[in-house]
Amino acid sequence: MDEFEIKPIVESILFVSDSPVRLETLVEILPESNKEAILEGIHRIKREYEDLAKGMELVEVAGGYQFRTKPMWAKWVSRLKKIKTIKLSQSALETLAI
């Protein structure tokens, strides 16, 4: 597997993961490749997403790698994640009161 195949595979894995993906995990998932090639793919992705026209960035966090919204776009993304009020039934309120 050459480095041009690794980048989109790593990018796909990182995109669908809901938590940071450790380098060791990527090495396990891609036994056809080596650690250095995977790291090169990660660095290429990071450079590509540094472009201001991109809404996300690849960050190293909690011992792994994860796509995150760039801080400059966070206020619009937070509109999607607005907290909705939860209406509880009378019986649920009584249970909480106990």
mmCIF file of C-alpha atoms in Angstrom:
data_model
loop_
_atom_site.group_PDB
_atom_site.id
_atom_site.type_symbol
_atom_site.label_atom_id
_atom_site.label_comp_id
_atom_site.label_asym_id
_atom_site.label_seq_id
_atom_site.Cartn_x
_atom_site.Cartn_y
_atom_site.Cartn_z
ATOM 1 C CA MET A 1 0.000 0.000 0.000
ATOM 2 C CA ASP A 2 1.556 3.317 -0.981
ATOM 3 C CA GLU A 3 1.209 6.577 0.951
ATOM 4 C CA PHE A 4 -1.464 7.906 -1.417
ATOM 5 C CA GLU A 5 -3.791 5.076 -0.403
ATOM 6 C CA ILE A 6 -3.071 5.501 3.300
ATOM 7 C CA LYS A 7 -4.180 9.132 3.541
ATOM 8 C CA PRO A 8 -7.826 8.624 2.470
ATOM 9 C CA ILE A 9 -8.114 5.465 4.580
ATOM 10 C CA VAL A 10 -6.807 7.216 7.693
ATOM 11 C CA GLU A 11 -8.967 10.259 6.929
ATOM 12 C CA SER A 12 -12.065 8.049 6.682
ATOM 13 C CA ILE A 13 -11.306 6.241 9.930
ATOM 14 C CA LEU A 14 -10.735 9.492 11.808
ATOM 15 C CA PHE A 15 -13.861 11.057 10.327
ATOM 16 C CA VAL A 16 -16.238 8.313 11.462
ATOM 17 C CA SER A 17 -14.727 7.848 14.917
ATOM 18 C CA ASP A 18 -16.524 9.591 17.772
ATOM 19 C CA SER A 19 -13.403 9.547 19.950
ATOM 20 C CA PRO A 20 -9.689 10.155 19.331
ATOM 21 C CA VAL A 21 -7.958 7.318 17.449
ATOM 22 C CA ARG A 22 -4.531 6.332 18.749
ATOM 23 C CA LEU A 23 -1.645 5.755 16.348
ATOM 24 C CA GLU A 24 -1.303 2.207 17.690
ATOM 25 C CA THR A 25 -4.931 1.549 16.720
ATOM 26 C CA LEU A 26 -4.278 2.784 13.180
ATOM 27 C CA VAL A 27 -1.243 0.499 12.965
ATOM 28 C CA GLU A 28 -3.453 -2.457 13.997
ATOM 29 C CA ILE A 29 -6.139 -1.528 11.466
ATOM 30 C CA LEU A 30 -3.570 -1.098 8.670
ATOM 31 C CA PRO A 31 -1.150 -4.023 9.039
ATOM 32 C CA GLU A 32 -0.276 -3.684 5.332
ATOM 33 C CA SER A 33 1.420 -0.393 6.146
ATOM 34 C CA ASN A 34 3.968 0.796 8.677
ATOM 35 C CA LYS A 35 3.923 3.373 11.462
ATOM 36 C CA GLU A 36 6.024 5.911 9.546
ATOM 37 C CA ALA A 37 3.756 5.809 6.484
ATOM 38 C CA ILE A 38 0.662 6.223 8.664
ATOM 39 C CA LEU A 39 2.256 9.191 10.447
ATOM 40 C CA GLU A 40 3.080 10.732 7.078
ATOM 41 C CA GLY A 41 -0.574 10.305 6.071
ATOM 42 C CA ILE A 42 -1.678 12.004 9.299
ATOM 43 C CA HIS A 43 0.709 14.918 8.674
ATOM 44 C CA ARG A 44 -0.580 15.296 5.117
ATOM 45 C CA ILE A 45 -4.177 15.402 6.400
ATOM 46 C CA LYS A 46 -3.240 17.992 9.047
ATOM 47 C CA ARG A 47 -1.595 20.206 6.419
ATOM 48 C CA GLU A 48 -4.574 19.887 4.077
ATOM 49 C CA TYR A 49 -7.041 20.906 6.796
ATOM 50 C CA GLU A 50 -4.968 23.960 7.813
ATOM 51 C CA ASP A 51 -6.555 25.708 4.826
ATOM 52 C CA LEU A 52 -8.883 28.453 6.123
ATOM 53 C CA ALA A 53 -11.561 27.310 3.672
ATOM 54 C CA LYS A 54 -11.905 24.049 5.638
ATOM 55 C CA GLY A 55 -14.365 23.902 8.528
ATOM 56 C CA MET A 56 -12.510 21.208 10.438
ATOM 57 C CA GLU A 57 -9.011 20.542 11.635
ATOM 58 C CA LEU A 58 -7.169 17.416 12.676
ATOM 59 C CA VAL A 59 -5.899 17.688 16.241
ATOM 60 C CA GLU A 60 -3.885 15.441 18.498
ATOM 61 C CA VAL A 61 -5.856 14.990 21.709
ATOM 62 C CA ALA A 62 -6.025 12.418 24.515
ATOM 63 C CA GLY A 63 -3.219 10.374 22.991
ATOM 64 C CA GLY A 64 -4.933 10.100 19.603
ATOM 65 C CA TYR A 65 -6.123 12.047 16.576
ATOM 66 C CA GLN A 66 -9.569 13.521 16.024
ATOM 67 C CA PHE A 67 -11.327 15.874 13.620
ATOM 68 C CA ARG A 68 -12.746 18.914 15.351
ATOM 69 C CA THR A 69 -14.557 22.019 14.252
ATOM 70 C CA LYS A 70 -12.259 24.966 13.870
ATOM 71 C CA PRO A 71 -12.933 27.440 16.713
ATOM 72 C CA MET A 72 -13.845 30.186 14.232
ATOM 73 C CA TRP A 73 -16.885 28.150 13.055
ATOM 74 C CA ALA A 74 -18.013 26.864 16.460
ATOM 75 C CA LYS A 75 -20.833 29.368 16.983
ATOM 76 C CA TRP A 76 -22.678 28.069 13.916
ATOM 77 C CA VAL A 77 -22.125 24.433 14.830
ATOM 78 C CA SER A 78 -23.453 25.112 18.330
ATOM 79 C CA ARG A 79 -26.785 26.082 16.771
ATOM 80 C CA LEU A 80 -27.149 22.455 15.745
ATOM 81 C CA LYS A 81 -26.335 21.316 19.246
ATOM 82 C CA LYS A 82 -28.704 23.698 21.100
ATOM 83 C CA ILE A 83 -29.970 22.326 24.362
ATOM 84 C CA LYS A 84 -33.630 21.484 24.120
ATOM 85 C CA THR A 85 -35.871 21.697 27.125
ATOM 86 C CA ILE A 86 -37.161 18.371 28.304
ATOM 87 C CA LYS A 87 -40.781 18.166 29.360
ATOM 88 C CA LEU A 88 -41.396 15.643 32.094
ATOM 89 C CA SER A 89 -44.705 13.987 32.793
ATOM 90 C CA GLN A 90 -46.432 14.541 36.130
ATOM 91 C CA SER A 91 -45.428 11.061 37.311
ATOM 92 C CA ALA A 92 -41.804 11.673 36.343
ATOM 93 C CA LEU A 93 -41.806 14.930 38.300
ATOM 94 C CA GLU A 94 -43.254 13.152 41.330
ATOM 95 C CA THR A 95 -40.554 10.472 41.083
ATOM 96 C CA LEU A 96 -37.841 13.115 40.940
ATOM 97 C CA ALA A 97 -39.350 14.874 43.955
ATOM 98 C CA ILE A 98 -38.949 11.729 46.045
#
